[in-house]
mmCIF file of C-alpha atoms in Angstrom:
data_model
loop_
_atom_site.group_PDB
_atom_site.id
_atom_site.type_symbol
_atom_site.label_atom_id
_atom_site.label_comp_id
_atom_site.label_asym_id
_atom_site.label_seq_id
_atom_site.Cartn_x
_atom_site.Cartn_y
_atom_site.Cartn_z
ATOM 1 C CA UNK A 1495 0.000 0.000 0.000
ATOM 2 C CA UNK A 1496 1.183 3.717 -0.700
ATOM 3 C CA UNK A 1497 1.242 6.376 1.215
ATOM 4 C CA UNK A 1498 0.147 8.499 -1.543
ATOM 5 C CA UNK A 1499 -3.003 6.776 -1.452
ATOM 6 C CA UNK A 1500 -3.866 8.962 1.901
ATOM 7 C CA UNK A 1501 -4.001 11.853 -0.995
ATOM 8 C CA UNK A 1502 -7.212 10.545 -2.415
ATOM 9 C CA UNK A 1503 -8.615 10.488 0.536
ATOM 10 C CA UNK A 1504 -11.526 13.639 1.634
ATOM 11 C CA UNK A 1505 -9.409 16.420 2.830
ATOM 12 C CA UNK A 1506 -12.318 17.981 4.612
ATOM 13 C CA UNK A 1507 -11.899 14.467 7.218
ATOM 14 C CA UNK A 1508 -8.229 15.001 7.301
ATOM 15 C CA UNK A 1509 -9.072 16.836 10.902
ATOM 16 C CA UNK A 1510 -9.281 15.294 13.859
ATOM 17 C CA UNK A 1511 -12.349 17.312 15.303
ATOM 18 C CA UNK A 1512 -14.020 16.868 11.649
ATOM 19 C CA UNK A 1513 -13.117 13.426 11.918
ATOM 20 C CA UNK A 1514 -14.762 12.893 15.542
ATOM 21 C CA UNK A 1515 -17.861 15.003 14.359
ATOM 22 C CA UNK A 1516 -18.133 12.697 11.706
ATOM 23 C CA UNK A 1517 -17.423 9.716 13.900
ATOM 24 C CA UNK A 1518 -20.564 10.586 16.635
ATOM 25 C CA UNK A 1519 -23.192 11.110 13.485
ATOM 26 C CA UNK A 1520 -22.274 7.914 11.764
ATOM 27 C CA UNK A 1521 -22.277 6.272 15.038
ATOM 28 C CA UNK A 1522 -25.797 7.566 16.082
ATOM 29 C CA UNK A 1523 -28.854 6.159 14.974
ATOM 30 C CA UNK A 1524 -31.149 9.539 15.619
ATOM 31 C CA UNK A 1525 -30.198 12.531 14.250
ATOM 32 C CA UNK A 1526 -27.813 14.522 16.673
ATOM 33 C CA UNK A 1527 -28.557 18.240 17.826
ATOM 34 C CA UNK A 1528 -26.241 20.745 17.786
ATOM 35 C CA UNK A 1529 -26.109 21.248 21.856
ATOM 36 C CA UNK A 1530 -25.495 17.296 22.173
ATOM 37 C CA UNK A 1531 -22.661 17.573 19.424
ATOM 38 C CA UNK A 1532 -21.108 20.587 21.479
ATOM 39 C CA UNK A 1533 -21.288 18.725 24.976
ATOM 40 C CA UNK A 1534 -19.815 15.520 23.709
ATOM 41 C CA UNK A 1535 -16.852 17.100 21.616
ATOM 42 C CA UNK A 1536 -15.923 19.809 24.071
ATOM 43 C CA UNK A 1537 -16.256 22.395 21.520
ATOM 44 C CA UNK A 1538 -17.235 26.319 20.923
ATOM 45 C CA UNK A 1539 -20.062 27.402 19.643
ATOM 46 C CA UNK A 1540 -18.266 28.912 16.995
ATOM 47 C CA UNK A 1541 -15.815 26.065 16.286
ATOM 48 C CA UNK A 1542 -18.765 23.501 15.976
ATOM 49 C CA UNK A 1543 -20.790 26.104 13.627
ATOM 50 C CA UNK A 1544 -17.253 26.570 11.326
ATOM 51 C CA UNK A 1545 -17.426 22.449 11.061
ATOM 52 C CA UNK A 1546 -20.596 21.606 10.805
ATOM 53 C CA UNK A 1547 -20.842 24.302 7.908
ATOM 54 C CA UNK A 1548 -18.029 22.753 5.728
ATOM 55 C CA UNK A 1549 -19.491 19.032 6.461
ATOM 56 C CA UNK A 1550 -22.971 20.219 5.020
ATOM 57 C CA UNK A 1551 -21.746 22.261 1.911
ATOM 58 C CA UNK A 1552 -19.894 19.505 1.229
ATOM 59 C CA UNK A 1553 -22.493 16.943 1.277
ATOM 60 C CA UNK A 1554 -21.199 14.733 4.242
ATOM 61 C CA UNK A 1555 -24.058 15.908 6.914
ATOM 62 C CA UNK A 1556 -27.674 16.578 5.986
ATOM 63 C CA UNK A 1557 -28.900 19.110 8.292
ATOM 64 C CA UNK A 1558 -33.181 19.163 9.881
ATOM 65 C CA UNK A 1559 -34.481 22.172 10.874
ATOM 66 C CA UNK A 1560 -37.944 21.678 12.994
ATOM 67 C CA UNK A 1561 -39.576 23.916 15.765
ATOM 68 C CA UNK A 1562 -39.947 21.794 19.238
ATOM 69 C CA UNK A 1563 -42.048 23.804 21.628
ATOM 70 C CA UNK A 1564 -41.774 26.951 19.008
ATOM 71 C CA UNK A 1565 -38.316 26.658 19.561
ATOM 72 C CA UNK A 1566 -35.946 26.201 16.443
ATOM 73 C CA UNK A 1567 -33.673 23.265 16.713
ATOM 74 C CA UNK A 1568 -31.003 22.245 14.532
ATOM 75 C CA UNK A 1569 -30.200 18.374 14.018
ATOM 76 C CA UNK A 1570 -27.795 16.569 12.173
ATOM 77 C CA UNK A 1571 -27.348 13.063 10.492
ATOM 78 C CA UNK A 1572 -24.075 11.514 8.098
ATOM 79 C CA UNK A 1573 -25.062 11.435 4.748
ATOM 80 C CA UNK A 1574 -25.112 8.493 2.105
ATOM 81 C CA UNK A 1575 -21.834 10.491 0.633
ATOM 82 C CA UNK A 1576 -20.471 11.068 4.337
ATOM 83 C CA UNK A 1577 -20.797 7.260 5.249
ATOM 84 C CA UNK A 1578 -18.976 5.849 2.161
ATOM 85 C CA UNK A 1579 -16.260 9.355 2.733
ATOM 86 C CA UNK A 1580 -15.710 7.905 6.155
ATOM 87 C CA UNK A 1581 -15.623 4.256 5.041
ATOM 88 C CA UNK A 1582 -13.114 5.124 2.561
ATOM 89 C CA UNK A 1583 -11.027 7.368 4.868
ATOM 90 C CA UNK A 1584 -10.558 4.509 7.499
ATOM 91 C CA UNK A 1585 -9.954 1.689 4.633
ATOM 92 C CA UNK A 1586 -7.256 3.499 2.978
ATOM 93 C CA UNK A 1587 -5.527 4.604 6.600
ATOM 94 C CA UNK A 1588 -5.765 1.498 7.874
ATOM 95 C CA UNK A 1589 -3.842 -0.162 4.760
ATOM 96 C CA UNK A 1590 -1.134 2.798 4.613
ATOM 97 C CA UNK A 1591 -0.578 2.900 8.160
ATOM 98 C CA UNK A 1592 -0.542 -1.181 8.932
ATOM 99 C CA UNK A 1593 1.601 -1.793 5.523
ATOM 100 C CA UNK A 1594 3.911 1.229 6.835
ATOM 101 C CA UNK A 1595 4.176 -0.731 10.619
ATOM 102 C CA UNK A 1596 4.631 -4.188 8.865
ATOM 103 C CA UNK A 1597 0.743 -5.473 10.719
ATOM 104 C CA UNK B 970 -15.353 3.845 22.074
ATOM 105 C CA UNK B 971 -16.297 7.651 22.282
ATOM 106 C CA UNK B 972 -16.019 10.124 19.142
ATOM 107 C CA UNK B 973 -13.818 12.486 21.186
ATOM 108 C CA UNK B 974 -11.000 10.046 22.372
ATOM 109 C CA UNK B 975 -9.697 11.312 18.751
ATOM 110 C CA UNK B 976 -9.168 14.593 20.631
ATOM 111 C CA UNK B 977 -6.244 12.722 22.433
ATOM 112 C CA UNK B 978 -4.582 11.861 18.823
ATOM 113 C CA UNK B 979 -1.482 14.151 17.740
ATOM 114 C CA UNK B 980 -2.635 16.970 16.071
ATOM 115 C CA UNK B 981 0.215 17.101 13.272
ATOM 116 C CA UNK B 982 -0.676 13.707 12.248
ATOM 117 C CA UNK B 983 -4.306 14.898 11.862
ATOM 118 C CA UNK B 984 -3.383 16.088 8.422
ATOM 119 C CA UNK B 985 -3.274 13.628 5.390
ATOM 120 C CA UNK B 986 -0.322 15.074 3.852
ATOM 121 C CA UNK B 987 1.919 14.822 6.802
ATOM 122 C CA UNK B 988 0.046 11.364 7.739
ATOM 123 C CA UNK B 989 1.623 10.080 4.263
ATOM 124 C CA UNK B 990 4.996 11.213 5.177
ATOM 125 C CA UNK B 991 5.292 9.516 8.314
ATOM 126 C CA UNK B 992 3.919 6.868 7.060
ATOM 127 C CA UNK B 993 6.243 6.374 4.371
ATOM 128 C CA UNK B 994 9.280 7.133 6.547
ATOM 129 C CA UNK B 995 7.730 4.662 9.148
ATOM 130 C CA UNK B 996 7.657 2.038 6.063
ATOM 131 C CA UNK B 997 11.063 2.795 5.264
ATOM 132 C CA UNK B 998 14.085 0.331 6.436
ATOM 133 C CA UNK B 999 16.569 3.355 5.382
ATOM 134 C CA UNK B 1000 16.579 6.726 5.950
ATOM 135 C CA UNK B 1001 14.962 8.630 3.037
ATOM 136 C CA UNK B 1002 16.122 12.038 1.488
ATOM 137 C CA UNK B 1003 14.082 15.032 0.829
ATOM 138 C CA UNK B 1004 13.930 14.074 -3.176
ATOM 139 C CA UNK B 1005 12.436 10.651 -2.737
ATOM 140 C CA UNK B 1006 9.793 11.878 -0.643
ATOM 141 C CA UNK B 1007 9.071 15.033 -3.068
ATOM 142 C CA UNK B 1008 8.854 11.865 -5.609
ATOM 143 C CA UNK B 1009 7.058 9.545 -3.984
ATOM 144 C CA UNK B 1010 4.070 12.108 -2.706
ATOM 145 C CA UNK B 1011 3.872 14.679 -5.665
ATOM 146 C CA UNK B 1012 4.697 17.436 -2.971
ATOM 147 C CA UNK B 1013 5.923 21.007 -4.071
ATOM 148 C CA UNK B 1014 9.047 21.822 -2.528
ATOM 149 C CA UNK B 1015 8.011 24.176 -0.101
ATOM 150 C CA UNK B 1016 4.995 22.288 0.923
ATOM 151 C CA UNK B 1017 7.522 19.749 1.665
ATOM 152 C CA UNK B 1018 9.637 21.587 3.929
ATOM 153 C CA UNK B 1019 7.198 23.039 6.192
ATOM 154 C CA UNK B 1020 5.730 19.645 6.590
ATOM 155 C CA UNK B 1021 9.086 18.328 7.397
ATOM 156 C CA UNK B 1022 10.005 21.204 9.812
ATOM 157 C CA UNK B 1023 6.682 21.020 11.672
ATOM 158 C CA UNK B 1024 7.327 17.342 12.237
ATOM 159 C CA UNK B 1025 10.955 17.905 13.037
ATOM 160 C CA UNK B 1026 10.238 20.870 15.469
ATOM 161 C CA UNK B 1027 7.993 18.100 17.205
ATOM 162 C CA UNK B 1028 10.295 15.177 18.045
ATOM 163 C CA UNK B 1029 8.274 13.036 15.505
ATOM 164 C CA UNK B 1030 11.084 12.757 12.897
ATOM 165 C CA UNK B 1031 14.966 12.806 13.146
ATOM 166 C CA UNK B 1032 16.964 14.760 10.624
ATOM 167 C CA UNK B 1033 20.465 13.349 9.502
ATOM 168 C CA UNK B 1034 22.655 16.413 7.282
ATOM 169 C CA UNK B 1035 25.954 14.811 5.475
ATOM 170 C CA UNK B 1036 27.589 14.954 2.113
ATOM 171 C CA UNK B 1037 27.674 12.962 -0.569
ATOM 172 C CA UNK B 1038 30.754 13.939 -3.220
ATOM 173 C CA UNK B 1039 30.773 17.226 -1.681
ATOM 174 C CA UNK B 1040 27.273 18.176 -1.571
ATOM 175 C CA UNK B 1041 24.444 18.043 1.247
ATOM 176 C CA UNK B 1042 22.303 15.250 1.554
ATOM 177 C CA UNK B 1043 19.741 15.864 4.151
ATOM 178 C CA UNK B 1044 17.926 12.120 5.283
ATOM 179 C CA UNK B 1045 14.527 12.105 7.258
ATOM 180 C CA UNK B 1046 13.859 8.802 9.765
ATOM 181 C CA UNK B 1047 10.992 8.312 12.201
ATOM 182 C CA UNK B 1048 11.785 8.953 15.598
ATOM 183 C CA UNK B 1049 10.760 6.676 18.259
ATOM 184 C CA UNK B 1050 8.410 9.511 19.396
ATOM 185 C CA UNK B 1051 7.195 9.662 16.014
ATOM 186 C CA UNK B 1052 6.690 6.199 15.544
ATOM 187 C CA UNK B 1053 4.601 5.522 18.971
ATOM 188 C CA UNK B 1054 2.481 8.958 17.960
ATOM 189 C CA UNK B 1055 1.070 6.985 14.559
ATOM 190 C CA UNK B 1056 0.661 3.716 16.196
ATOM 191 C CA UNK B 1057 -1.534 5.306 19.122
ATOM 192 C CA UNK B 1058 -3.516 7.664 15.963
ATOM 193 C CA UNK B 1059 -3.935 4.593 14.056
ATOM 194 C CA UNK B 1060 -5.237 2.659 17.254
ATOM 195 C CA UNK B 1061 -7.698 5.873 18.133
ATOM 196 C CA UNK B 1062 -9.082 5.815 14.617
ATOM 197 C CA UNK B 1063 -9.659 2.507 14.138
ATOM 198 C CA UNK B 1064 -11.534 2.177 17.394
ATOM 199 C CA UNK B 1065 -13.661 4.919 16.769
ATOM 200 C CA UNK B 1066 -14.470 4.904 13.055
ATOM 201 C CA UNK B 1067 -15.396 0.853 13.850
ATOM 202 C CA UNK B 1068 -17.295 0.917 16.521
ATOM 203 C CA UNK B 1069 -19.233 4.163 14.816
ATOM 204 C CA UNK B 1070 -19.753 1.623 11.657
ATOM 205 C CA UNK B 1071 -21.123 -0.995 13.787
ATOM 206 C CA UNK B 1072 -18.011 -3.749 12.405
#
Protein backbone atom coordinates (compact mmCIF):
# COMPACT_ATOMS: atom_id res chain seq x y z
CA UNK A 1 0.00 0.00 0.00
CA UNK A 2 1.18 3.72 -0.70
CA UNK A 3 1.24 6.38 1.21
CA UNK A 4 0.15 8.50 -1.54
CA UNK A 5 -3.00 6.78 -1.45
CA UNK A 6 -3.87 8.96 1.90
CA UNK A 7 -4.00 11.85 -1.00
CA UNK A 8 -7.21 10.55 -2.42
CA UNK A 9 -8.61 10.49 0.54
CA UNK A 10 -11.53 13.64 1.63
CA UNK A 11 -9.41 16.42 2.83
CA UNK A 12 -12.32 17.98 4.61
CA UNK A 13 -11.90 14.47 7.22
CA UNK A 14 -8.23 15.00 7.30
CA UNK A 15 -9.07 16.84 10.90
CA UNK A 16 -9.28 15.29 13.86
CA UNK A 17 -12.35 17.31 15.30
CA UNK A 18 -14.02 16.87 11.65
CA UNK A 19 -13.12 13.43 11.92
CA UNK A 20 -14.76 12.89 15.54
CA UNK A 21 -17.86 15.00 14.36
CA UNK A 22 -18.13 12.70 11.71
CA UNK A 23 -17.42 9.72 13.90
CA UNK A 24 -20.56 10.59 16.64
CA UNK A 25 -23.19 11.11 13.48
CA UNK A 26 -22.27 7.91 11.76
CA UNK A 27 -22.28 6.27 15.04
CA UNK A 28 -25.80 7.57 16.08
CA UNK A 29 -28.85 6.16 14.97
CA UNK A 30 -31.15 9.54 15.62
CA UNK A 31 -30.20 12.53 14.25
CA UNK A 32 -27.81 14.52 16.67
CA UNK A 33 -28.56 18.24 17.83
CA UNK A 34 -26.24 20.74 17.79
CA UNK A 35 -26.11 21.25 21.86
CA UNK A 36 -25.49 17.30 22.17
CA UNK A 37 -22.66 17.57 19.42
CA UNK A 38 -21.11 20.59 21.48
CA UNK A 39 -21.29 18.73 24.98
CA UNK A 40 -19.81 15.52 23.71
CA UNK A 41 -16.85 17.10 21.62
CA UNK A 42 -15.92 19.81 24.07
CA UNK A 43 -16.26 22.40 21.52
CA UNK A 44 -17.23 26.32 20.92
CA UNK A 45 -20.06 27.40 19.64
CA UNK A 46 -18.27 28.91 17.00
CA UNK A 47 -15.82 26.07 16.29
CA UNK A 48 -18.76 23.50 15.98
CA UNK A 49 -20.79 26.10 13.63
CA UNK A 50 -17.25 26.57 11.33
CA UNK A 51 -17.43 22.45 11.06
CA UNK A 52 -20.60 21.61 10.81
CA UNK A 53 -20.84 24.30 7.91
CA UNK A 54 -18.03 22.75 5.73
CA UNK A 55 -19.49 19.03 6.46
CA UNK A 56 -22.97 20.22 5.02
CA UNK A 57 -21.75 22.26 1.91
CA UNK A 58 -19.89 19.50 1.23
CA UNK A 59 -22.49 16.94 1.28
CA UNK A 60 -21.20 14.73 4.24
CA UNK A 61 -24.06 15.91 6.91
CA UNK A 62 -27.67 16.58 5.99
CA UNK A 63 -28.90 19.11 8.29
CA UNK A 64 -33.18 19.16 9.88
CA UNK A 65 -34.48 22.17 10.87
CA UNK A 66 -37.94 21.68 12.99
CA UNK A 67 -39.58 23.92 15.77
CA UNK A 68 -39.95 21.79 19.24
CA UNK A 69 -42.05 23.80 21.63
CA UNK A 70 -41.77 26.95 19.01
CA UNK A 71 -38.32 26.66 19.56
CA UNK A 72 -35.95 26.20 16.44
CA UNK A 73 -33.67 23.26 16.71
CA UNK A 74 -31.00 22.25 14.53
CA UNK A 75 -30.20 18.37 14.02
CA UNK A 76 -27.79 16.57 12.17
CA UNK A 77 -27.35 13.06 10.49
CA UNK A 78 -24.08 11.51 8.10
CA UNK A 79 -25.06 11.43 4.75
CA UNK A 80 -25.11 8.49 2.10
CA UNK A 81 -21.83 10.49 0.63
CA UNK A 82 -20.47 11.07 4.34
CA UNK A 83 -20.80 7.26 5.25
CA UNK A 84 -18.98 5.85 2.16
CA UNK A 85 -16.26 9.36 2.73
CA UNK A 86 -15.71 7.91 6.16
CA UNK A 87 -15.62 4.26 5.04
CA UNK A 88 -13.11 5.12 2.56
CA UNK A 89 -11.03 7.37 4.87
CA UNK A 90 -10.56 4.51 7.50
CA UNK A 91 -9.95 1.69 4.63
CA UNK A 92 -7.26 3.50 2.98
CA UNK A 93 -5.53 4.60 6.60
CA UNK A 94 -5.77 1.50 7.87
CA UNK A 95 -3.84 -0.16 4.76
CA UNK A 96 -1.13 2.80 4.61
CA UNK A 97 -0.58 2.90 8.16
CA UNK A 98 -0.54 -1.18 8.93
CA UNK A 99 1.60 -1.79 5.52
CA UNK A 100 3.91 1.23 6.83
CA UNK A 101 4.18 -0.73 10.62
CA UNK A 102 4.63 -4.19 8.86
CA UNK A 103 0.74 -5.47 10.72
CA UNK B 1 -15.35 3.84 22.07
CA UNK B 2 -16.30 7.65 22.28
CA UNK B 3 -16.02 10.12 19.14
CA UNK B 4 -13.82 12.49 21.19
CA UNK B 5 -11.00 10.05 22.37
CA UNK B 6 -9.70 11.31 18.75
CA UNK B 7 -9.17 14.59 20.63
CA UNK B 8 -6.24 12.72 22.43
CA UNK B 9 -4.58 11.86 18.82
CA UNK B 10 -1.48 14.15 17.74
CA UNK B 11 -2.64 16.97 16.07
CA UNK B 12 0.22 17.10 13.27
CA UNK B 13 -0.68 13.71 12.25
CA UNK B 14 -4.31 14.90 11.86
CA UNK B 15 -3.38 16.09 8.42
CA UNK B 16 -3.27 13.63 5.39
CA UNK B 17 -0.32 15.07 3.85
CA UNK B 18 1.92 14.82 6.80
CA UNK B 19 0.05 11.36 7.74
CA UNK B 20 1.62 10.08 4.26
CA UNK B 21 5.00 11.21 5.18
CA UNK B 22 5.29 9.52 8.31
CA UNK B 23 3.92 6.87 7.06
CA UNK B 24 6.24 6.37 4.37
CA UNK B 25 9.28 7.13 6.55
CA UNK B 26 7.73 4.66 9.15
CA UNK B 27 7.66 2.04 6.06
CA UNK B 28 11.06 2.80 5.26
CA UNK B 29 14.08 0.33 6.44
CA UNK B 30 16.57 3.35 5.38
CA UNK B 31 16.58 6.73 5.95
CA UNK B 32 14.96 8.63 3.04
CA UNK B 33 16.12 12.04 1.49
CA UNK B 34 14.08 15.03 0.83
CA UNK B 35 13.93 14.07 -3.18
CA UNK B 36 12.44 10.65 -2.74
CA UNK B 37 9.79 11.88 -0.64
CA UNK B 38 9.07 15.03 -3.07
CA UNK B 39 8.85 11.86 -5.61
CA UNK B 40 7.06 9.54 -3.98
CA UNK B 41 4.07 12.11 -2.71
CA UNK B 42 3.87 14.68 -5.67
CA UNK B 43 4.70 17.44 -2.97
CA UNK B 44 5.92 21.01 -4.07
CA UNK B 45 9.05 21.82 -2.53
CA UNK B 46 8.01 24.18 -0.10
CA UNK B 47 5.00 22.29 0.92
CA UNK B 48 7.52 19.75 1.67
CA UNK B 49 9.64 21.59 3.93
CA UNK B 50 7.20 23.04 6.19
CA UNK B 51 5.73 19.64 6.59
CA UNK B 52 9.09 18.33 7.40
CA UNK B 53 10.01 21.20 9.81
CA UNK B 54 6.68 21.02 11.67
CA UNK B 55 7.33 17.34 12.24
CA UNK B 56 10.95 17.90 13.04
CA UNK B 57 10.24 20.87 15.47
CA UNK B 58 7.99 18.10 17.20
CA UNK B 59 10.29 15.18 18.04
CA UNK B 60 8.27 13.04 15.51
CA UNK B 61 11.08 12.76 12.90
CA UNK B 62 14.97 12.81 13.15
CA UNK B 63 16.96 14.76 10.62
CA UNK B 64 20.46 13.35 9.50
CA UNK B 65 22.66 16.41 7.28
CA UNK B 66 25.95 14.81 5.48
CA UNK B 67 27.59 14.95 2.11
CA UNK B 68 27.67 12.96 -0.57
CA UNK B 69 30.75 13.94 -3.22
CA UNK B 70 30.77 17.23 -1.68
CA UNK B 71 27.27 18.18 -1.57
CA UNK B 72 24.44 18.04 1.25
CA UNK B 73 22.30 15.25 1.55
CA UNK B 74 19.74 15.86 4.15
CA UNK B 75 17.93 12.12 5.28
CA UNK B 76 14.53 12.11 7.26
CA UNK B 77 13.86 8.80 9.77
CA UNK B 78 10.99 8.31 12.20
CA UNK B 79 11.79 8.95 15.60
CA UNK B 80 10.76 6.68 18.26
CA UNK B 81 8.41 9.51 19.40
CA UNK B 82 7.20 9.66 16.01
CA UNK B 83 6.69 6.20 15.54
CA UNK B 84 4.60 5.52 18.97
CA UNK B 85 2.48 8.96 17.96
CA UNK B 86 1.07 6.98 14.56
CA UNK B 87 0.66 3.72 16.20
CA UNK B 88 -1.53 5.31 19.12
CA UNK B 89 -3.52 7.66 15.96
CA UNK B 90 -3.94 4.59 14.06
CA UNK B 91 -5.24 2.66 17.25
CA UNK B 92 -7.70 5.87 18.13
CA UNK B 93 -9.08 5.81 14.62
CA UNK B 94 -9.66 2.51 14.14
CA UNK B 95 -11.53 2.18 17.39
CA UNK B 96 -13.66 4.92 16.77
CA UNK B 97 -14.47 4.90 13.05
CA UNK B 98 -15.40 0.85 13.85
CA UNK B 99 -17.29 0.92 16.52
CA UNK B 100 -19.23 4.16 14.82
CA UNK B 101 -19.75 1.62 11.66
CA UNK B 102 -21.12 -1.00 13.79
CA UNK B 103 -18.01 -3.75 12.40
Amino acid sequence: MNPHDLMQTNPLLSDRVRLAIMALLTGSKDEVDFKTLLDRLELTKGNLSSHMRKLEEAGLVDVHKSFVDRKPLTTYSVSAKGREEIRNYLAKVEAVLQSAMGR
